PDB file of C-alpha atoms and ligand atoms in Angstrom:
ATOM      1  CA  MET A1020     -92.074 -13.646 -36.945  1.00 53.00           C
ATOM      2  CA  SER A1021     -91.298 -15.353 -40.065  1.00 48.00           C
ATOM      3  CA  SER A1022     -92.642 -18.659 -39.102  1.00 55.00           C
ATOM      4  CA  GLN A1023     -95.009 -20.156 -36.434  1.00 67.00           C
ATOM      5  CA  THR A1024     -93.406 -23.296 -36.210  1.00 92.00           C
ATOM      6  CA  ASN A1025     -92.397 -23.944 -32.618  1.00 97.00           C
ATOM      7  CA  LYS A1026     -88.715 -23.955 -31.688  1.00 98.00           C
ATOM      8  CA  PHE A1027     -86.362 -25.158 -29.073  1.00 98.00           C
ATOM      9  CA  ILE A1028     -83.950 -22.529 -28.057  1.00 98.00           C
ATOM     10  CA  THR A1029     -80.990 -22.567 -25.920  1.00 98.00           C
ATOM     11  CA  PHE A1030     -79.153 -19.698 -23.848  1.00 98.00           C
ATOM     12  CA  GLU A1031     -75.441 -20.313 -23.001  1.00 98.00           C
ATOM     13  CA  GLY A1032     -72.324 -18.240 -21.926  1.00 98.00           C
ATOM     14  CA  VAL A1033     -70.041 -18.359 -18.797  1.00 97.00           C
ATOM     15  CA  ASP A1034     -71.174 -17.361 -15.754  1.00 95.00           C
ATOM     16  CA  GLY A1035     -71.612 -13.718 -15.126  1.00 94.00           C
ATOM     17  CA  ALA A1036     -72.754 -12.944 -19.050  1.00 95.00           C
ATOM     18  CA  GLY A1037     -76.072 -12.024 -18.153  1.00 92.00           C
ATOM     19  CA  LYS A1038     -78.110 -14.794 -19.869  1.00 95.00           C
ATOM     20  CA  SER A1039     -80.439 -15.543 -17.330  1.00 91.00           C
ATOM     21  CA  THR A1040     -81.597 -11.748 -17.410  1.00 90.00           C
ATOM     22  CA  HIS A1041     -82.115 -11.696 -21.082  1.00 97.00           C
ATOM     23  CA  LEU A1042     -83.445 -15.049 -21.168  1.00 98.00           C
ATOM     24  CA  ALA A1043     -86.870 -13.951 -19.075  1.00 96.00           C
ATOM     25  CA  TRP A1044     -87.014 -10.621 -21.193  1.00 96.00           C
ATOM     26  CA  PHE A1045     -86.857 -12.885 -24.373  1.00 98.00           C
ATOM     27  CA  ALA A1046     -89.537 -15.143 -23.291  1.00 98.00           C
ATOM     28  CA  ASP A1047     -91.827 -12.478 -22.620  1.00 97.00           C
ATOM     29  CA  GLU A1048     -91.083 -10.733 -25.988  1.00 96.00           C
ATOM     30  CA  LEU A1049     -91.598 -14.001 -27.640  1.00 96.00           C
ATOM     31  CA  ARG A1050     -95.120 -14.569 -25.853  1.00 96.00           C
ATOM     32  CA  GLN A1051     -96.268 -11.234 -26.784  1.00 95.00           C
ATOM     33  CA  ARG A1052     -96.098 -12.395 -30.347  1.00 93.00           C
ATOM     34  CA  GLY A1053     -98.672 -14.899 -29.663  1.00 90.00           C
ATOM     35  CA  PRO A1054     -96.883 -18.530 -29.131  1.00 93.00           C
ATOM     36  CA  GLU A1055     -96.883 -20.525 -25.555  1.00 97.00           C
ATOM     37  CA  VAL A1056     -93.514 -20.395 -24.551  1.00 98.00           C
ATOM     38  CA  ILE A1057     -92.020 -22.447 -21.436  1.00 98.00           C
ATOM     39  CA  VAL A1058     -88.604 -21.706 -19.942  1.00 98.00           C
ATOM     40  CA  THR A1059     -86.485 -24.221 -18.136  1.00 98.00           C
ATOM     41  CA  ARG A1060     -83.230 -24.321 -17.322  1.00 98.00           C
ATOM     42  CA  GLU A1061     -80.311 -27.044 -16.399  1.00 98.00           C
ATOM     43  CA  PRO A1062     -78.826 -28.832 -14.787  1.00 98.00           C
ATOM     44  CA  GLY A1063     -82.488 -28.949 -13.424  1.00 98.00           C
ATOM     45  CA  GLY A1064     -86.126 -28.514 -15.096  1.00 98.00           C
ATOM     46  CA  THR A1065     -87.638 -31.668 -13.314  1.00 98.00           C
ATOM     47  CA  PRO A1066     -87.685 -32.408  -9.722  1.00 98.00           C
ATOM     48  CA  LEU A1067     -85.034 -35.461 -10.016  1.00 98.00           C
ATOM     49  CA  GLY A1068     -83.152 -32.829 -12.323  1.00 98.00           C
ATOM     50  CA  GLU A1069     -83.791 -30.262  -9.571  1.00 98.00           C
ATOM     51  CA  GLN A1070     -82.125 -32.460  -6.833  1.00 98.00           C
ATOM     52  CA  LEU A1071     -79.031 -33.312  -9.326  1.00 98.00           C
ATOM     53  CA  ARG A1072     -78.376 -29.461  -9.467  1.00 98.00           C
ATOM     54  CA  GLU A1073     -77.969 -29.240  -5.639  1.00 98.00           C
ATOM     55  CA  ILE A1074     -75.425 -31.815  -5.765  1.00 98.00           C
ATOM     56  CA  LEU A1075     -73.822 -30.822  -8.836  1.00 98.00           C
ATOM     57  CA  LEU A1076     -73.339 -27.327  -8.007  1.00 98.00           C
ATOM     58  CA  ASN A1077     -72.441 -27.876  -4.311  1.00 97.00           C
ATOM     59  CA  GLN A1078     -70.424 -31.475  -3.894  1.00 98.00           C
ATOM     60  CA  THR A1079     -66.925 -31.794  -5.315  1.00 97.00           C
ATOM     61  CA  MET A1080     -66.814 -34.891  -7.403  1.00 98.00           C
ATOM     62  CA  ASN A1081     -64.989 -36.794 -10.372  1.00 98.00           C
ATOM     63  CA  ILE A1082     -65.037 -35.070 -13.323  1.00 98.00           C
ATOM     64  CA  GLY A1083     -66.770 -38.042 -15.114  1.00 98.00           C
ATOM     65  CA  THR A1084     -69.462 -38.216 -12.493  1.00 98.00           C
ATOM     66  CA  GLU A1085     -70.143 -34.659 -13.042  1.00 98.00           C
ATOM     67  CA  ALA A1086     -70.451 -35.084 -16.608  1.00 98.00           C
ATOM     68  CA  MET A1087     -72.463 -38.186 -16.274  1.00 98.00           C
ATOM     69  CA  LEU A1088     -74.898 -36.602 -13.621  1.00 98.00           C
ATOM     70  CA  MET A1089     -75.118 -33.404 -16.090  1.00 98.00           C
ATOM     71  CA  PHE A1090     -76.749 -35.979 -19.057  1.00 99.00           C
ATOM     72  CA  ALA A1091     -78.295 -37.843 -16.223  1.00 98.00           C
ATOM     73  CA  ALA A1092     -80.367 -34.783 -15.426  1.00 98.00           C
ATOM     74  CA  ARG A1093     -80.605 -33.774 -18.937  1.00 99.00           C
ATOM     75  CA  LEU A1094     -82.189 -37.268 -20.312  1.00 98.00           C
ATOM     76  CA  GLU A1095     -84.996 -36.756 -17.562  1.00 98.00           C
ATOM     77  CA  HIS A1096     -85.379 -32.925 -18.581  1.00 98.00           C
ATOM     78  CA  ILE A1097     -85.503 -34.146 -22.273  1.00 98.00           C
ATOM     79  CA  GLU A1098     -88.173 -36.846 -21.851  1.00 98.00           C
ATOM     80  CA  GLN A1099     -90.396 -35.053 -19.192  1.00 98.00           C
ATOM     81  CA  VAL A1100     -90.294 -31.768 -20.125  1.00 98.00           C
ATOM     82  CA  ILE A1101     -88.681 -30.554 -23.537  1.00 98.00           C
ATOM     83  CA  LYS A1102     -90.185 -33.318 -26.007  1.00 98.00           C
ATOM     84  CA  PRO A1103     -93.628 -33.216 -24.368  1.00 98.00           C
ATOM     85  CA  ALA A1104     -93.757 -29.348 -24.769  1.00 98.00           C
ATOM     86  CA  LEU A1105     -92.411 -29.355 -28.018  1.00 98.00           C
ATOM     87  CA  ARG A1106     -94.739 -32.019 -29.511  1.00 98.00           C
ATOM     88  CA  ALA A1107     -97.788 -30.052 -27.741  1.00 97.00           C
ATOM     89  CA  GLY A1108     -96.429 -27.048 -30.278  1.00 97.00           C
ATOM     90  CA  LYS A1109     -95.118 -24.761 -27.703  1.00 98.00           C
ATOM     91  CA  TRP A1110     -91.902 -23.459 -27.612  1.00 98.00           C
ATOM     92  CA  VAL A1111     -89.074 -24.247 -25.417  1.00 98.00           C
ATOM     93  CA  ILE A1112     -86.301 -22.039 -24.123  1.00 98.00           C
ATOM     94  CA  SER A1113     -83.608 -23.627 -21.796  1.00 98.00           C
ATOM     95  CA  ASP A1114     -81.201 -21.852 -19.432  1.00 98.00           C
ATOM     96  CA  ARG A1115     -78.191 -24.004 -20.556  1.00 98.00           C
ATOM     97  CA  PHE A1116     -78.171 -27.536 -22.354  1.00 99.00           C
ATOM     98  CA  SER A1117     -75.356 -29.556 -23.609  1.00 98.00           C
ATOM     99  CA  ASP A1118     -73.364 -26.979 -24.984  1.00 98.00           C
ATOM    100  CA  ALA A1119     -72.602 -26.046 -21.368  1.00 98.00           C
ATOM    101  CA  SER A1120     -71.407 -29.763 -20.948  1.00 99.00           C
ATOM    102  CA  PHE A1121     -68.765 -29.411 -23.763  1.00 98.00           C
ATOM    103  CA  ALA A1122     -67.796 -25.913 -22.559  1.00 98.00           C
ATOM    104  CA  TYR A1123     -67.741 -26.516 -18.951  1.00 98.00           C
ATOM    105  CA  GLN A1124     -66.648 -30.278 -18.496  1.00 98.00           C
ATOM    106  CA  GLY A1125     -64.788 -30.551 -21.697  1.00 98.00           C
ATOM    107  CA  GLY A1126     -63.138 -26.983 -21.920  1.00 98.00           C
ATOM    108  CA  GLY A1127     -63.205 -26.071 -18.473  1.00 98.00           C
ATOM    109  CA  ARG A1128     -62.374 -29.249 -16.429  1.00 98.00           C
ATOM    110  CA  GLY A1129     -60.330 -30.646 -19.747  1.00 98.00           C
ATOM    111  CA  MET A1130     -62.999 -33.906 -20.464  1.00 98.00           C
ATOM    112  CA  ASP A1131     -61.983 -35.894 -23.460  1.00 98.00           C
ATOM    113  CA  TRP A1132     -64.322 -34.390 -25.885  1.00 98.00           C
ATOM    114  CA  ASN A1133     -65.125 -37.857 -27.393  1.00 98.00           C
ATOM    115  CA  LYS A1134     -66.556 -39.084 -24.279  1.00 98.00           C
ATOM    116  CA  LEU A1135     -68.825 -36.369 -24.226  1.00 98.00           C
ATOM    117  CA  SER A1136     -69.794 -36.809 -27.844  1.00 98.00           C
ATOM    118  CA  GLN A1137     -70.616 -40.374 -26.601  1.00 98.00           C
ATOM    119  CA  LEU A1138     -72.850 -39.369 -24.184  1.00 98.00           C
ATOM    120  CA  GLU A1139     -74.601 -36.982 -26.096  1.00 98.00           C
ATOM    121  CA  GLN A1140     -75.092 -39.075 -28.691  1.00 98.00           C
ATOM    122  CA  TRP A1141     -76.778 -41.492 -26.112  1.00 98.00           C
ATOM    123  CA  VAL A1142     -79.007 -39.019 -24.293  1.00 98.00           C
ATOM    124  CA  HIS A1143     -80.319 -36.863 -27.351  1.00 98.00           C
ATOM    125  CA  PRO A1144     -79.413 -38.844 -30.714  1.00 98.00           C
ATOM    126  CA  ASP A1145     -82.529 -37.059 -32.482  1.00 97.00           C
ATOM    127  CA  LEU A1146     -82.553 -33.442 -30.574  1.00 98.00           C
ATOM    128  CA  GLN A1147     -80.876 -30.532 -30.823  1.00 98.00           C
ATOM    129  CA  PRO A1148     -81.689 -26.528 -30.245  1.00 98.00           C
ATOM    130  CA  ASP A1149     -83.071 -25.170 -33.235  1.00 98.00           C
ATOM    131  CA  LEU A1150     -80.797 -22.235 -32.039  1.00 98.00           C
ATOM    132  CA  THR A1151     -78.480 -21.677 -29.561  1.00 98.00           C
ATOM    133  CA  LEU A1152     -77.514 -18.082 -28.308  1.00 98.00           C
ATOM    134  CA  ILE A1153     -74.224 -17.590 -26.779  1.00 98.00           C
ATOM    135  CA  PHE A1154     -73.652 -14.594 -24.537  1.00 98.00           C
ATOM    136  CA  ASP A1155     -70.060 -13.875 -25.243  1.00 98.00           C
ATOM    137  CA  VAL A1156     -67.975 -11.849 -22.924  1.00 97.00           C
ATOM    138  CA  PRO A1157     -64.185 -11.261 -21.782  1.00 97.00           C
ATOM    139  CA  VAL A1158     -63.892 -13.457 -18.729  1.00 97.00           C
ATOM    140  CA  GLU A1159     -62.504 -10.226 -16.639  1.00 97.00           C
ATOM    141  CA  ILE A1160     -65.765  -8.706 -17.315  1.00 96.00           C
ATOM    142  CA  ALA A1161     -68.020 -11.754 -16.521  1.00 96.00           C
ATOM    143  CA  ARG A1162     -65.889 -11.936 -13.189  1.00 95.00           C
ATOM    144  CA  GLN A1163     -66.783  -8.368 -12.142  1.00 94.00           C
ATOM    145  CA  ARG A1164     -70.412  -8.951 -12.652  1.00 93.00           C
ATOM    146  CA  LEU A1165     -70.022 -11.943 -10.422  1.00 93.00           C
ATOM    147  CA  ALA A1166     -68.210 -10.058  -7.564  1.00 90.00           C
ATOM    148  CA  ASN A1167     -71.879  -8.745  -6.652  1.00 86.00           C
ATOM    149  CA  ASN A1168     -73.420 -11.860  -5.686  1.00 90.00           C
ATOM    150  CA  VAL A1169     -73.441 -12.996  -2.183  1.00 89.00           C
ATOM    151  CA  SER A1170     -72.895 -16.832  -2.800  1.00 94.00           C
ATOM    152  CA  LEU A1171     -71.026 -18.689  -5.470  1.00 94.00           C
ATOM    153  CA  ASP A1172     -71.447 -22.170  -6.247  1.00 96.00           C
ATOM    154  CA  ARG A1173     -69.049 -24.598  -6.894  1.00 96.00           C
ATOM    155  CA  PHE A1174     -68.441 -23.407 -10.741  1.00 97.00           C
ATOM    156  CA  GLU A1175     -68.695 -19.721 -10.101  1.00 96.00           C
ATOM    157  CA  GLN A1176     -65.704 -20.060  -7.472  1.00 95.00           C
ATOM    158  CA  GLU A1177     -63.237 -21.279 -10.171  1.00 96.00           C
ATOM    159  CA  GLN A1178     -60.524 -19.218 -11.334  1.00 95.00           C
ATOM    160  CA  SER A1179     -60.147 -16.840 -14.600  1.00 96.00           C
ATOM    161  CA  ASP A1180     -58.231 -19.832 -16.211  1.00 98.00           C
ATOM    162  CA  PHE A1181     -61.344 -22.090 -15.911  1.00 98.00           C
ATOM    163  CA  PHE A1182     -63.375 -19.514 -17.567  1.00 98.00           C
ATOM    164  CA  GLU A1183     -61.121 -18.785 -20.379  1.00 98.00           C
ATOM    165  CA  ARG A1184     -61.437 -22.684 -21.252  1.00 98.00           C
ATOM    166  CA  VAL A1185     -65.089 -22.471 -20.758  1.00 98.00           C
ATOM    167  CA  ARG A1186     -65.435 -19.679 -23.215  1.00 98.00           C
ATOM    168  CA  ALA A1187     -62.954 -21.452 -25.916  1.00 98.00           C
ATOM    169  CA  GLY A1188     -64.981 -24.631 -25.233  1.00 98.00           C
ATOM    170  CA  TYR A1189     -68.337 -22.606 -26.645  1.00 98.00           C
ATOM    171  CA  HIS A1190     -66.182 -21.135 -29.367  1.00 98.00           C
ATOM    172  CA  ARG A1191     -64.989 -24.867 -30.291  1.00 98.00           C
ATOM    173  CA  ARG A1192     -68.820 -25.951 -30.311  1.00 98.00           C
ATOM    174  CA  VAL A1193     -69.885 -22.763 -32.553  1.00 98.00           C
ATOM    175  CA  GLN A1194     -66.903 -23.843 -35.057  1.00 98.00           C
ATOM    176  CA  LYS A1195     -68.264 -27.346 -35.730  1.00 97.00           C
ATOM    177  CA  ASN A1196     -71.770 -26.194 -36.367  1.00 97.00           C
ATOM    178  CA  PRO A1197     -71.641 -22.500 -36.900  1.00 98.00           C
ATOM    179  CA  GLN A1198     -75.576 -22.255 -38.420  1.00 97.00           C
ATOM    180  CA  ARG A1199     -76.978 -23.456 -35.230  1.00 98.00           C
ATOM    181  CA  TYR A1200     -75.472 -20.460 -33.030  1.00 98.00           C
ATOM    182  CA  VAL A1201     -75.859 -16.794 -32.778  1.00 98.00           C
ATOM    183  CA  VAL A1202     -72.712 -15.203 -30.563  1.00 98.00           C
ATOM    184  CA  ILE A1203     -73.675 -12.286 -28.928  1.00 98.00           C
ATOM    185  CA  ASP A1204     -71.551  -9.841 -27.725  1.00 97.00           C
ATOM    186  CA  ALA A1205     -72.565  -9.288 -24.018  1.00 97.00           C
ATOM    187  CA  SER A1206     -70.086  -7.137 -22.908  1.00 96.00           C
ATOM    188  CA  GLN A1207     -72.288  -3.956 -24.408  1.00 96.00           C
ATOM    189  CA  THR A1208     -74.977  -2.493 -22.345  1.00 95.00           C
ATOM    190  CA  PRO A1209     -78.295  -4.655 -21.440  1.00 95.00           C
ATOM    191  CA  ASP A1210     -80.035  -2.026 -23.923  1.00 96.00           C
ATOM    192  CA  ILE A1211     -77.888  -2.891 -26.974  1.00 97.00           C
ATOM    193  CA  VAL A1212     -77.944  -6.894 -26.204  1.00 97.00           C
ATOM    194  CA  LYS A1213     -81.805  -6.361 -26.277  1.00 97.00           C
ATOM    195  CA  LEU A1214     -81.834  -4.908 -29.833  1.00 97.00           C
ATOM    196  CA  LYS A1215     -79.861  -7.664 -30.784  1.00 97.00           C
ATOM    197  CA  LEU A1216     -82.406 -10.146 -29.273  1.00 97.00           C
ATOM    198  CA  LYS A1217     -85.359  -8.225 -31.065  1.00 97.00           C
ATOM    199  CA  GLU A1218     -83.413  -8.595 -34.429  1.00 97.00           C
ATOM    200  CA  ILE A1219     -83.357 -12.319 -33.489  1.00 97.00           C
ATOM    201  CA  ILE A1220     -86.798 -12.547 -32.514  1.00 96.00           C
ATOM    202  CA  VAL A1221     -87.977 -10.984 -35.931  1.00 93.00           C
ATOM    203  CA  ILE A1222     -86.485 -13.969 -38.050  1.00 92.00           C
ATOM    204  CA  ILE A1223     -87.126 -16.668 -36.238  1.00 92.00           C
TER     205      ILE A1223
HETATM  206  P1  TYD B1331     -76.178 -21.192 -14.249  1.00 53.03           P
HETATM  207  O1  TYD B1331     -76.882 -21.571 -15.251  1.00 53.03           O
HETATM  208  O2  TYD B1331     -75.253 -20.138 -14.501  1.00 53.03           O
HETATM  209  O3  TYD B1331     -77.438 -20.625 -13.212  1.00 53.03           O
HETATM  210  P2  TYD B1331     -77.167 -19.585 -12.319  1.00 53.03           P
HETATM  211  O4  TYD B1331     -77.563 -18.284 -13.328  1.00 53.03           O
HETATM  212  O5  TYD B1331     -78.378 -19.850 -11.224  1.00 53.03           O
HETATM  213  O6  TYD B1331     -75.674 -19.415 -11.330  1.00 53.03           O
HETATM  214  O7  TYD B1331     -75.632 -22.464 -13.161  1.00 53.03           O
HETATM  215  C1  TYD B1331     -75.485 -23.719 -13.445  1.00 53.03           C
HETATM  216  C2  TYD B1331     -74.119 -23.646 -13.494  1.00 53.03           C
HETATM  217  O8  TYD B1331     -73.806 -25.336 -13.962  1.00 53.03           O
HETATM  218  C3  TYD B1331     -73.109 -23.237 -14.216  1.00 53.03           C
HETATM  219  O9  TYD B1331     -71.916 -22.945 -13.309  1.00 53.03           O
HETATM  220  C4  TYD B1331     -72.516 -24.144 -15.364  1.00 53.03           C
HETATM  221  C5  TYD B1331     -72.945 -25.558 -14.707  1.00 53.03           C
HETATM  222  N1  TYD B1331     -73.015 -26.454 -16.010  1.00 53.03           N
HETATM  223  C6  TYD B1331     -72.243 -27.400 -16.289  1.00 53.03           C
HETATM  224  O10 TYD B1331     -71.097 -27.106 -15.718  1.00 53.03           O
HETATM  225  N2  TYD B1331     -72.598 -28.274 -17.078  1.00 53.03           N
HETATM  226  C7  TYD B1331     -73.729 -28.280 -17.633  1.00 53.03           C
HETATM  227  O11 TYD B1331     -73.774 -29.236 -18.676  1.00 53.03           O
HETATM  228  C8  TYD B1331     -74.507 -27.687 -17.205  1.00 53.03           C
HETATM  229  C9  TYD B1331     -76.002 -27.567 -17.938  1.00 53.03           C
HETATM  230  C10 TYD B1331     -74.107 -26.364 -16.390  1.00 53.03           C
END
């Protein structure tokens, strides 16, 4: 690793892109190089956040309610988990963060981007991930991967056009702020994706 400064890293992508598998592997690789690493997720990451996750993943609701609950869970997560860990010198890797709200609620559900920006400004005006890895995959491939899951949550049950808009939402976020992101072609084999992740670990 080029620097020992602890970092906040997020993993993003459409459901079925394979990010969660790679996240566990990435965290272990990082730990082997010395730093203390915590792995967390959104929605969730705190007791209240996990309760909100249950509701968000299972209960139909207004789009605005969905967005605000995502950010409510996030506020708890930031204050109780992310900031304390960063202050203690730990690395934090989160399975999803605000980019997912822009991609899913903004892109997928069509919620006004400006309202999401206001929530983002309110909830974390002074915090952004140092690095966000986007696991990018054609929607058709992601859908095929999800087909093996026994139970699908409210988001995973959406149709392909929803995920096309989610994917486009991620791309829109990257275009606005390209230096924060690495877009990984997640349609490649897991071994090739791992090679790419190894390259990233060496330079962060
Ligand atoms: P996900 O992270 O894919 O977990 P799992 O791998 O266990 O299925 O599931 C979380 C879902 O929540 C995912 O479909 C995306 C959605 N989501 C949003 O819509 N907005 C958000 O801000 C976040 C964090 C997640």
